[in-house]
Coordinates of C-alpha atoms and ligand atoms in Angstrom, one line a residue:
M1 CA -16.7 -47.7 -8.3
L2 CA -17.1 -49.4 -11.8
K3 CA -13.4 -50.2 -13.5
N4 CA -12.5 -48.8 -16.6
W5 CA -9.4 -48.3 -18.7
W6 CA -8.1 -44.8 -17.4
H7 CA -7.9 -46.0 -14.2
N8 CA -4.4 -47.2 -13.9
T9 CA -2.8 -43.9 -15.8
I10 CA 0.5 -43.1 -15.1
G11 CA 0.5 -39.8 -17.0
Y12 CA 2.9 -37.7 -18.4
Q13 CA 2.6 -34.2 -19.7
I14 CA 4.6 -32.8 -22.6
Y15 CA 5.0 -29.4 -23.6
P16 CA 6.1 -29.9 -27.0
K17 CA 7.9 -27.2 -27.7
S18 CA 10.3 -27.5 -24.8
F19 CA 10.7 -31.6 -25.3
Q20 CA 12.8 -32.2 -28.3
D21 CA 13.7 -30.5 -31.4
T22 CA 14.4 -32.6 -34.2
N23 CA 14.4 -30.5 -37.7
G24 CA 17.0 -28.2 -36.1
D25 CA 15.2 -24.8 -35.8
G26 CA 15.3 -24.6 -31.7
I27 CA 11.7 -25.4 -31.0
G28 CA 10.3 -29.0 -30.0
D29 CA 8.3 -30.7 -32.5
L30 CA 5.7 -34.3 -32.6
K31 CA 8.8 -36.2 -34.0
G32 CA 10.7 -35.2 -30.8
V33 CA 7.9 -36.7 -28.8
T34 CA 8.0 -39.8 -31.1
A35 CA 11.6 -40.4 -31.2
H36 CA 11.4 -40.3 -27.1
L37 CA 9.0 -43.1 -26.5
D38 CA 11.2 -45.7 -25.8
D39 CA 12.6 -43.3 -22.7
L40 CA 9.0 -43.0 -21.8
V41 CA 8.1 -46.6 -21.8
D42 CA 11.3 -47.0 -19.4
L43 CA 9.6 -44.8 -16.6
G44 CA 6.6 -46.5 -17.0
I45 CA 3.9 -44.1 -18.5
N46 CA 1.2 -45.5 -19.7
V47 CA -0.6 -42.0 -20.9
I48 CA 0.5 -38.8 -22.6
W49 CA -1.0 -35.3 -22.3
L50 CA 0.4 -33.3 -25.2
C51 CA -0.5 -29.2 -24.5
P52 CA -1.7 -27.4 -27.5
V53 CA -0.2 -28.4 -30.9
N54 CA -3.1 -27.2 -33.0
K55 CA -2.3 -23.9 -35.5
S56 CA -1.7 -21.0 -33.4
P57 CA -0.3 -17.5 -33.0
M58 CA 1.3 -18.5 -30.0
K59 CA 0.4 -15.4 -27.7
D60 CA -0.3 -17.9 -25.4
H61 CA 2.0 -20.6 -26.1
G62 CA -0.8 -22.4 -28.0
Y63 CA -3.4 -22.2 -25.6
D64 CA -4.6 -19.5 -28.6
I65 CA -6.0 -21.6 -31.2
S66 CA -6.2 -20.3 -34.4
D67 CA -7.3 -23.9 -36.8
Y68 CA -8.8 -26.4 -34.6
E69 CA -8.0 -28.9 -37.3
E70 CA -4.6 -28.7 -38.1
I71 CA -1.4 -28.9 -36.2
D72 CA 0.9 -25.8 -36.3
P73 CA 3.6 -25.8 -38.4
M74 CA 6.4 -25.1 -35.7
F75 CA 5.4 -29.0 -34.7
G76 CA 5.0 -30.6 -37.7
N77 CA 1.9 -31.8 -39.3
K78 CA -1.1 -34.1 -38.8
G79 CA 0.9 -37.2 -40.6
D80 CA 3.3 -36.6 -37.5
L81 CA 0.7 -36.9 -34.8
I82 CA -1.1 -40.0 -36.4
E83 CA 2.1 -41.3 -36.4
L84 CA 2.9 -40.5 -32.9
I85 CA -0.1 -42.0 -32.2
R86 CA 0.5 -45.0 -33.8
E87 CA 4.0 -45.9 -32.5
A88 CA 2.5 -45.0 -28.5
D89 CA -0.3 -47.0 -29.5
R90 CA 2.5 -50.0 -30.2
R91 CA 4.0 -49.1 -26.5
G92 CA 0.8 -49.1 -24.6
I93 CA 0.7 -45.3 -24.6
R94 CA -2.3 -43.7 -25.2
I95 CA -2.1 -40.1 -26.5
L96 CA -4.2 -37.0 -24.8
M97 CA -4.7 -33.9 -26.4
D98 CA -5.5 -30.4 -25.0
L99 CA -8.9 -29.0 -25.9
V100 CA -9.1 -25.4 -26.0
V101 CA -13.1 -24.4 -26.1
N102 CA -13.6 -21.7 -24.1
H103 CA -11.7 -19.4 -26.3
T104 CA -10.0 -19.4 -29.6
S105 CA -7.4 -17.0 -30.8
S106 CA -8.1 -13.8 -32.4
E107 CA -6.6 -14.8 -35.2
H108 CA -9.4 -17.7 -35.5
P109 CA -11.6 -17.1 -39.1
W110 CA -14.6 -17.3 -36.9
F111 CA -13.7 -14.6 -34.6
Q112 CA -12.4 -12.2 -37.8
R113 CA -15.7 -12.8 -39.3
A114 CA -17.3 -11.3 -35.9
L115 CA -15.3 -8.8 -36.3
E116 CA -16.6 -7.9 -39.7
D117 CA -20.0 -8.4 -38.9
P118 CA -21.1 -8.5 -35.3
D119 CA -24.4 -8.9 -36.0
G120 CA -23.7 -12.0 -38.5
K121 CA -23.5 -15.8 -37.6
Y122 CA -19.6 -15.7 -36.4
G123 CA -20.8 -12.5 -34.2
K124 CA -22.9 -14.9 -32.1
Y125 CA -20.3 -17.2 -31.5
Y126 CA -18.3 -15.2 -29.6
I127 CA -19.5 -12.7 -25.9
I128 CA -19.6 -9.4 -28.0
R129 CA -22.0 -6.6 -26.2
E130 CA -22.7 -2.5 -26.2
G131 CA -20.4 -0.8 -24.2
T132 CA -22.2 1.5 -21.0
D133 CA -21.4 5.0 -20.7
K134 CA -18.8 4.0 -18.5
G135 CA -17.3 2.1 -21.0
A136 CA -16.6 -1.5 -20.7
P137 CA -20.1 -3.6 -20.2
N138 CA -18.8 -4.6 -16.8
N139 CA -16.2 -4.2 -14.4
W140 CA -14.7 -7.5 -14.8
R141 CA -11.0 -8.1 -14.4
S142 CA -9.6 -10.8 -16.7
I143 CA -7.4 -13.5 -15.1
F144 CA -4.6 -12.7 -16.7
G145 CA -5.1 -8.8 -15.6
G146 CA -6.2 -5.9 -17.1
S147 CA -10.3 -5.7 -18.3
A148 CA -11.8 -8.6 -19.6
W149 CA -13.2 -6.7 -22.3
E150 CA -11.8 -5.0 -25.4
R151 CA -13.2 -2.8 -27.8
I152 CA -13.7 -3.6 -31.1
G153 CA -12.3 -0.7 -33.5
D154 CA -13.7 2.8 -32.5
T155 CA -17.6 1.3 -32.1
N156 CA -19.4 1.2 -28.8
R157 CA -18.9 -2.9 -28.9
Y158 CA -16.8 -4.9 -26.8
Y159 CA -15.4 -8.7 -27.0
L160 CA -15.0 -10.6 -23.7
H161 CA -11.8 -12.1 -22.8
L162 CA -11.1 -14.1 -19.5
F163 CA -7.6 -14.6 -20.7
T164 CA -5.8 -12.5 -23.0
K165 CA -7.1 -10.3 -25.3
W166 CA -5.7 -12.6 -28.1
Q167 CA -8.1 -14.9 -26.9
P168 CA -12.0 -14.0 -27.4
D169 CA -14.4 -16.4 -25.3
L170 CA -16.5 -18.5 -27.4
N171 CA -20.1 -18.4 -26.5
W172 CA -21.4 -22.0 -25.4
E173 CA -24.9 -19.8 -25.1
N174 CA -25.2 -20.4 -29.1
P175 CA -26.3 -23.9 -29.9
A176 CA -24.9 -23.6 -33.6
L177 CA -21.0 -23.2 -31.9
R178 CA -21.8 -26.1 -29.8
Q179 CA -22.7 -28.2 -32.9
E180 CA -19.2 -27.2 -34.5
I181 CA -17.0 -27.5 -31.3
Y182 CA -18.6 -30.9 -31.4
E183 CA -17.9 -32.1 -34.3
M184 CA -14.5 -31.2 -34.4
V185 CA -13.5 -33.0 -30.8
N186 CA -15.0 -36.2 -32.6
R187 CA -12.6 -35.8 -35.7
W188 CA -9.9 -35.8 -33.2
L189 CA -11.4 -38.8 -31.4
D190 CA -11.8 -40.6 -34.6
L191 CA -8.1 -39.9 -35.5
G192 CA -7.0 -41.8 -32.9
V193 CA -6.5 -39.2 -29.7
R194 CA -7.8 -41.1 -27.0
G195 CA -8.9 -38.4 -24.8
F196 CA -8.4 -35.1 -23.4
R197 CA -7.1 -32.6 -21.0
V198 CA -9.9 -29.8 -21.1
D199 CA -8.5 -26.4 -20.8
A200 CA -10.1 -23.5 -18.9
I201 CA -13.6 -25.8 -19.0
S202 CA -15.1 -24.0 -15.8
H203 CA -15.4 -20.7 -17.4
L204 CA -17.9 -21.8 -20.4
K205 CA -20.7 -20.4 -18.2
K206 CA -20.8 -17.1 -17.8
D207 CA -23.4 -15.1 -15.1
F208 CA -24.3 -11.4 -16.3
S209 CA -27.0 -11.0 -13.7
A210 CA -25.0 -9.0 -11.1
P211 CA -24.0 -5.1 -12.3
D212 CA -21.0 -3.8 -11.8
L213 CA -18.8 -5.3 -9.0
P214 CA -17.2 -3.2 -6.1
V215 CA -13.7 -2.4 -7.3
D216 CA -11.1 -4.1 -5.5
G217 CA -7.9 -3.0 -7.0
A218 CA -5.8 -0.1 -8.4
D219 CA -6.8 -0.6 -11.8
G220 CA -10.2 0.0 -11.1
L221 CA -11.6 -3.4 -11.8
A222 CA -13.1 -6.0 -9.9
D223 CA -12.6 -9.9 -9.4
G224 CA -15.3 -11.6 -11.6
F225 CA -14.0 -15.4 -10.5
A226 CA -17.4 -16.4 -8.8
F227 CA -19.6 -14.9 -12.2
F228 CA -17.9 -17.1 -14.5
T229 CA -16.2 -20.1 -12.9
N230 CA -18.7 -23.1 -12.3
A231 CA -21.5 -20.8 -13.0
E232 CA -25.1 -21.6 -12.3
G233 CA -26.1 -23.6 -15.7
I234 CA -22.7 -25.0 -16.6
G235 CA -23.7 -28.3 -16.0
V236 CA -26.0 -28.4 -18.8
F237 CA -23.1 -27.8 -21.6
L238 CA -20.7 -29.7 -19.9
N239 CA -22.8 -32.8 -20.1
E240 CA -23.7 -32.3 -23.5
L241 CA -20.0 -31.9 -24.4
K242 CA -19.9 -35.2 -22.9
E243 CA -22.6 -36.9 -24.1
N244 CA -22.3 -36.0 -27.9
T245 CA -18.4 -36.5 -27.6
F246 CA -16.3 -38.2 -25.0
Q247 CA -18.6 -40.7 -23.6
R248 CA -19.6 -41.9 -27.4
H249 CA -15.8 -43.0 -28.0
D250 CA -14.8 -44.1 -24.2
A251 CA -12.5 -40.9 -24.1
M252 CA -10.5 -40.1 -21.2
T253 CA -10.9 -36.7 -19.7
I254 CA -9.2 -34.5 -17.3
G255 CA -11.0 -31.2 -16.6
E256 CA -9.1 -28.2 -15.5
V257 CA -11.7 -27.4 -12.9
D258 CA -10.4 -24.8 -10.5
E259 CA -10.7 -24.8 -6.9
G260 CA -13.8 -23.9 -5.7
L261 CA -16.1 -26.8 -6.8
P262 CA -19.0 -26.7 -4.5
P263 CA -18.5 -30.3 -2.8
E264 CA -22.1 -31.8 -3.5
T265 CA -21.6 -31.2 -7.2
L266 CA -18.4 -33.2 -7.8
E267 CA -20.2 -36.7 -8.8
K268 CA -21.5 -34.7 -11.5
Y269 CA -18.1 -33.8 -12.2
I270 CA -16.3 -37.0 -12.1
G271 CA -19.0 -39.7 -10.3
E272 CA -19.5 -42.5 -12.8
N273 CA -21.7 -40.8 -15.2
G274 CA -19.9 -37.5 -14.6
Y275 CA -19.0 -34.5 -17.3
F276 CA -15.2 -35.8 -17.2
S277 CA -12.8 -39.2 -16.3
T278 CA -11.2 -37.0 -13.2
I279 CA -10.0 -33.2 -12.5
F280 CA -6.8 -32.1 -11.4
D281 CA -6.3 -31.5 -7.6
F282 CA -4.7 -27.8 -7.6
C283 CA -4.7 -27.6 -3.7
H284 CA -0.9 -27.4 -3.4
S285 CA -0.3 -25.0 -6.0
I286 CA -0.9 -21.7 -4.3
F287 CA 2.0 -22.7 -2.3
H288 CA 5.7 -21.3 -2.1
V289 CA 8.0 -21.8 0.4
N290 CA 9.8 -18.5 -0.5
S291 CA 6.8 -16.7 -0.5
A292 CA 6.6 -13.8 2.4
K293 CA 4.0 -16.1 4.1
W294 CA 6.0 -19.4 4.3
K295 CA 9.5 -17.8 4.1
D296 CA 10.8 -18.8 7.8
Q297 CA 8.5 -21.8 8.3
P298 CA 8.5 -24.7 5.7
V299 CA 7.4 -27.2 7.9
A300 CA 4.0 -25.3 9.2
M301 CA 3.8 -25.2 5.1
M302 CA 3.7 -28.7 4.7
D303 CA 1.3 -29.0 7.7
E304 CA -1.0 -26.6 5.5
I305 CA -0.2 -28.7 2.2
K306 CA -1.3 -31.7 3.9
K307 CA -4.6 -30.3 5.6
L308 CA -5.7 -29.6 2.1
L309 CA -4.8 -32.7 0.5
F310 CA -6.4 -34.7 2.9
E311 CA -9.6 -32.1 3.3
K312 CA -9.6 -32.9 -0.6
Q313 CA -9.7 -36.9 0.1
A314 CA -12.4 -36.6 2.8
M315 CA -14.7 -34.5 0.2
V316 CA -13.9 -37.0 -2.7
N317 CA -14.3 -40.5 -0.9
G318 CA -14.4 -42.9 -3.2
R319 CA -17.3 -40.8 -5.2
G320 CA -14.5 -40.5 -8.1
L321 CA -11.1 -40.3 -9.1
L322 CA -8.6 -37.3 -8.3
C323 CA -5.9 -36.5 -10.7
N324 CA -3.1 -35.9 -8.2
Y325 CA 0.1 -34.0 -9.7
L326 CA 2.8 -31.9 -8.7
E327 CA 4.0 -29.9 -11.8
N328 CA 2.5 -28.6 -14.8
H329 CA 3.2 -26.0 -17.6
D330 CA 1.5 -23.0 -15.5
L331 CA 4.0 -23.6 -12.5
S332 CA 7.3 -23.4 -11.1
R333 CA 9.4 -26.3 -10.0
T334 CA 8.1 -28.3 -6.9
V335 CA 11.2 -28.6 -4.9
E336 CA 11.5 -25.1 -5.5
R337 CA 8.1 -24.7 -4.5
F338 CA 7.8 -27.0 -1.5
I339 CA 11.8 -27.0 -0.2
P340 CA 13.9 -24.2 1.2
E341 CA 17.0 -23.7 -1.2
N342 CA 19.8 -24.8 1.2
E343 CA 17.8 -28.4 1.5
I344 CA 17.2 -29.4 -1.5
D345 CA 18.9 -32.4 -2.3
F346 CA 18.3 -36.4 -3.7
Y347 CA 16.5 -36.8 -0.1
S348 CA 14.1 -34.0 -0.2
S349 CA 13.3 -34.2 -4.0
S350 CA 12.2 -37.8 -3.9
L351 CA 10.2 -37.2 -0.6
V352 CA 8.5 -34.3 -2.5
A353 CA 7.6 -36.9 -5.1
G354 CA 6.3 -39.5 -2.6
I355 CA 4.3 -36.7 -0.6
N356 CA 0.8 -37.5 -3.6
F357 CA 1.8 -40.2 -5.2
F358 CA 0.2 -42.7 -3.5
L359 CA -3.0 -40.9 -2.5
P360 CA -6.5 -42.5 -4.4
G361 CA -7.0 -41.4 -7.9
I362 CA -4.1 -41.3 -10.6
V363 CA -1.2 -39.6 -10.7
F364 CA 0.2 -37.2 -13.7
L365 CA 3.8 -36.3 -14.0
Y366 CA 5.3 -33.5 -16.2
Q367 CA 8.1 -33.6 -18.0
G368 CA 11.8 -33.0 -16.5
Q369 CA 10.1 -33.6 -13.2
A370 CA 11.2 -37.4 -12.6
I371 CA 14.9 -36.0 -13.1
G372 CA 14.5 -32.8 -10.6
M373 CA 15.0 -30.1 -12.9
R374 CA 14.9 -27.2 -11.4
D375 CA 13.9 -22.9 -12.0
F376 CA 16.3 -21.3 -14.0
R377 CA 15.8 -17.5 -12.7
K378 CA 16.6 -14.8 -14.8
E379 CA 18.9 -11.7 -14.8
R380 CA 16.5 -9.2 -16.7
L381 CA 12.5 -9.4 -17.1
D382 CA 13.1 -9.8 -21.1
E383 CA 14.4 -13.0 -20.7
F384 CA 11.4 -14.0 -19.9
R385 CA 8.7 -15.2 -22.9
D386 CA 5.4 -15.2 -22.1
P387 CA 3.3 -12.3 -23.3
T388 CA 1.3 -12.5 -19.7
T389 CA 4.3 -12.1 -17.7
F390 CA 4.7 -9.0 -19.0
V391 CA 1.1 -8.0 -18.4
L392 CA 1.6 -9.4 -15.0
Y393 CA 4.9 -7.2 -14.3
E394 CA 3.0 -4.0 -15.2
E395 CA -0.1 -5.1 -13.0
Q396 CA 2.1 -5.4 -9.8
I397 CA 3.4 -2.3 -10.2
R398 CA 0.5 -0.6 -10.8
N399 CA -1.0 -2.3 -7.5
G400 CA 2.1 -0.9 -5.5
M401 CA 5.0 -3.0 -5.9
T402 CA 8.3 -1.5 -6.5
A403 CA 9.9 -2.6 -10.5
E404 CA 12.6 -4.5 -8.2
E405 CA 9.5 -6.3 -6.5
S406 CA 7.5 -7.1 -9.0
F407 CA 10.9 -8.5 -10.9
D408 CA 11.8 -10.6 -8.3
Q409 CA 8.2 -12.0 -7.4
I410 CA 8.2 -12.8 -11.2
N411 CA 11.8 -14.5 -11.0
R412 CA 10.6 -16.8 -7.8
E413 CA 7.1 -18.0 -9.0
S414 CA 6.8 -17.5 -12.8
R415 CA 5.0 -20.5 -14.5
E416 CA 7.9 -19.7 -17.4
H417 CA 10.3 -21.7 -15.0
S418 CA 8.9 -25.1 -16.0
R419 CA 9.1 -24.3 -19.7
T420 CA 12.5 -23.8 -20.1
P421 CA 13.8 -27.0 -22.7
M422 CA 13.7 -30.8 -21.6
Q423 CA 17.5 -31.6 -20.4
W424 CA 18.5 -35.2 -22.0
N425 CA 22.0 -34.9 -21.8
S426 CA 25.2 -33.1 -21.4
A427 CA 25.6 -32.5 -24.9
P428 CA 25.4 -28.5 -26.1
N429 CA 21.6 -27.4 -25.2
A430 CA 21.3 -30.3 -23.0
G431 CA 20.5 -32.7 -26.2
F432 CA 17.4 -30.6 -26.8
S433 CA 18.4 -29.0 -29.9
T434 CA 21.2 -28.5 -32.5
V435 CA 21.3 -24.3 -32.1
E436 CA 20.0 -22.3 -29.6
P437 CA 16.7 -22.7 -28.2
W438 CA 13.7 -20.6 -28.2
F439 CA 14.1 -20.3 -24.7
A440 CA 16.9 -20.7 -22.4
V441 CA 18.1 -24.0 -21.6
N442 CA 18.7 -24.2 -17.4
P443 CA 23.0 -24.2 -17.5
N444 CA 22.7 -26.9 -14.7
Y445 CA 22.0 -29.2 -17.8
R446 CA 25.5 -30.9 -17.5
E447 CA 24.6 -32.1 -13.9
I448 CA 20.9 -32.5 -14.0
N449 CA 20.2 -34.6 -17.2
Y450 CA 17.9 -37.5 -18.3
E451 CA 21.2 -39.6 -19.4
T452 CA 23.4 -39.6 -16.3
Q453 CA 20.4 -40.4 -14.2
K454 CA 19.5 -43.1 -16.3
K455 CA 22.3 -44.7 -15.6
D456 CA 22.1 -44.4 -12.0
P457 CA 20.4 -46.4 -9.9
N458 CA 20.3 -44.1 -6.8
S459 CA 19.0 -41.3 -8.6
L460 CA 15.9 -39.5 -9.0
Y461 CA 14.9 -40.7 -11.9
A462 CA 15.5 -44.2 -10.5
F463 CA 13.2 -43.4 -7.7
Y464 CA 10.2 -42.1 -9.7
K465 CA 10.8 -45.5 -11.7
K466 CA 10.4 -47.6 -8.2
M467 CA 7.7 -45.6 -7.4
I468 CA 5.6 -46.2 -10.5
A469 CA 6.4 -49.8 -10.9
L470 CA 5.0 -50.2 -7.4
R471 CA 2.3 -48.1 -8.1
K472 CA 1.5 -50.6 -11.4
S473 CA 2.8 -54.1 -9.7
G474 CA 0.1 -56.7 -9.8
D475 CA -0.1 -57.2 -6.2
F476 CA -0.7 -53.5 -5.3
Q477 CA -2.2 -51.7 -8.6
E478 CA -6.1 -51.6 -7.4
L479 CA -5.2 -51.1 -3.6
F480 CA -3.7 -47.4 -4.9
I481 CA -6.0 -46.9 -7.4
Y482 CA -9.2 -48.3 -5.2
G483 CA -8.0 -48.7 -1.6
S484 CA -9.7 -47.0 1.3
F485 CA -7.9 -43.9 2.4
D486 CA -7.0 -42.8 6.2
P487 CA -4.4 -40.7 7.6
L488 CA -1.9 -41.3 10.1
Y489 CA -0.5 -39.2 12.7
E490 CA -2.1 -36.4 11.4
D491 CA -1.4 -33.6 14.2
E492 CA 2.5 -34.7 14.0
P493 CA 4.2 -31.3 12.8
G494 CA 5.9 -32.0 9.2
V495 CA 4.6 -35.8 8.7
I496 CA 2.4 -36.6 5.6
A497 CA 0.9 -40.3 6.2
Y498 CA -1.7 -42.4 5.4
R499 CA -2.9 -45.7 5.1
R500 CA -4.3 -47.3 2.1
S501 CA -6.2 -51.0 2.5
Y502 CA -8.0 -53.4 -0.1
D503 CA -9.4 -56.6 0.3
S504 CA -6.9 -58.5 2.6
R505 CA -3.6 -55.7 1.8
S506 CA -2.6 -52.8 3.7
V507 CA -0.1 -50.2 3.2
A508 CA 1.6 -47.2 5.1
V509 CA 2.9 -44.6 3.1
I510 CA 5.0 -42.0 5.5
N511 CA 6.8 -39.0 4.6
N512 CA 8.9 -37.0 6.8
A513 CA 8.7 -34.0 5.0
K514 CA 11.2 -31.9 7.3
P515 CA 14.9 -31.5 8.3
D516 CA 14.6 -33.2 11.4
E517 CA 14.0 -36.6 12.4
A518 CA 11.0 -38.3 13.6
A519 CA 10.1 -41.0 15.8
L520 CA 6.8 -42.6 15.5
T521 CA 4.7 -45.3 16.7
L522 CA 3.7 -47.5 14.0
P523 CA 0.2 -48.6 13.1
G524 CA 0.5 -52.1 12.5
T525 CA 3.2 -54.8 12.2
V526 CA 5.7 -54.6 9.2
K527 CA 5.7 -57.5 6.8
S528 CA 7.5 -56.0 4.1
T529 CA 9.7 -53.0 3.0
L530 CA 7.7 -51.5 -0.6
L531 CA 9.5 -48.4 -1.1
S532 CA 12.4 -45.9 0.7
N533 CA 14.4 -43.4 -0.5
Y534 CA 17.1 -44.3 2.2
D535 CA 18.6 -47.5 2.2
T536 CA 17.9 -48.0 5.7
I537 CA 14.7 -48.0 7.8
V538 CA 15.2 -48.3 11.3
I539 CA 12.7 -49.7 13.4
N540 CA 12.8 -50.6 17.0
S541 CA 9.7 -52.2 19.3
G542 CA 7.3 -51.0 16.8
I543 CA 9.0 -47.6 16.4
I544 CA 10.2 -46.2 13.3
H545 CA 13.0 -43.8 13.4
L546 CA 12.6 -41.8 10.1
K547 CA 15.6 -39.6 8.8
R548 CA 15.3 -36.1 7.3
Y549 CA 13.1 -36.3 4.4
Q550 CA 12.8 -40.0 4.6
T551 CA 9.9 -41.2 2.5
V552 CA 8.6 -45.3 3.4
V553 CA 6.2 -47.2 1.7
L554 CA 5.3 -50.3 4.0
E555 CA 3.1 -53.1 3.5
L556 CA 1.3 -53.8 6.9
L557 CA 0.2 -57.3 8.1
Ligands
GLC1 C1 -5.0 -23.1 -19.0 C2 -3.6 -23.4 -19.4 C3 -3.0 -22.2 -19.4 C4 -3.4 -21.2 -20.5 C5 -5.1 -20.8 -20.0 C6 -5.5 -20.1 -20.9 O1 -5.2 -22.6 -17.8 O2 -3.1 -24.5 -18.4 O3 -1.4 -22.3 -19.6 O4 -2.7 -19.9 -20.6 O5 -5.7 -22.1 -19.8 O6 -5.9 -21.1 -22.1
CA2 CA1 11.9 -28.0 -34.5

């Protein structure tokens, strides 16, 4: 593999709205990010991905952009971004923005003009079709529920929106639109942004060849995913995007490419000349230990996660680097998803942290993950803030759930749980803001906060620091990025373990992801202990005795 600057990424995703408010309006801002750069240096971070900060009506919290050139005043201005880039650069941290180009906001001037004149220049920037005698042009369901088509006024025309109706899809078939996007992307790169997390990018191409699909829900609609996810021909757009922008700036890009990528196309996506630097591995994101399926079998769930993680690595097999992450702004917190409530503590939380941290690829953390922020369950639906939460609530009821069941499901798995304000210290509002924040702070902030954990050498934060330091250490950095990957104890229930080797070094990462102890025959002689979440590691005549939720990294001879 050709070595590249971004291969040593220890990434950190920031949801600016919830990171740090500096001007007392209850909303996080760019200055708040700059203010915490030294804290990120302390943790060991070298790349930041900022969730969208462009001008937006915030119907999807910034994933609905109404002006690609401007920063939303809620977050500050372009000067603040330039300042952030400069200050980050001084500390060896690169800034990635979120590139949202599958759709714009319905308030984007392009779309406003398209509505006025669907046959004009801007009408061709979007996907506008005549309705049929049955109504919408086809029966695709939007990813966020309801029809993927919205009627334009009282005309017989509809526009496509794969997400909310406030997010009309752009028409990538139109070369003029593509050119406009490339120029915009290059302007941000010229400004000093070092790359992008590329939002919803697998949906750029839509395949309209099929007639209506068989209805599969009470809403009378159909799941059209296969027709608008990595559809035949998408590579032409992705390649052109890369050649006209990212490649020219040696940018780092992380594609939000959903599951289901055909294995044989992997090289095209993340190979040496791939469309992106890397893509997220989403395989663990479907699991929740409190879901009906896994409620009573958390260990079986871990084994299923292991299976998928390992299958993914076997599939990639040196053809590129995946982006390994556990948390983001679309998922509830990991310990809540992976560990039964009564088992959540330092040991299980640090175990979870270690599961995929040393797999081949790069790593990305989400704000609050390193201090073990938890979900904050609500009493009432209206305590949530995301319009899609309410759409989902109604949709689940339409599909047969009671109101209570629908609320419980959302309260358990809502993506909004990860969006509560960052817990910096035990001051009012967790040090996030001097006024009541836009979204309620988790009341556990007096126990779970950055300041307390930073002082405590035995905290989860301290453990994350150790993991990061190990990944970055001169002796092992290349091993963890480029080393070979071989599963260990694959059939051992609840054990997620693997061996990494590079040059003459070899390391075993062993995670006992269950509440019972485990005794395992070591795969070689231990040279040294590189990491453990317990003070002691018991090894007797070649057998390692792991405590509940113990995670260890051992160097082997
Ligand atoms: C991505 C984002 C998500 C957003 C969606 C539509 O999945 O991560 O937050 O709602 O795209 O832009
Ligand atoms: Ca603010």
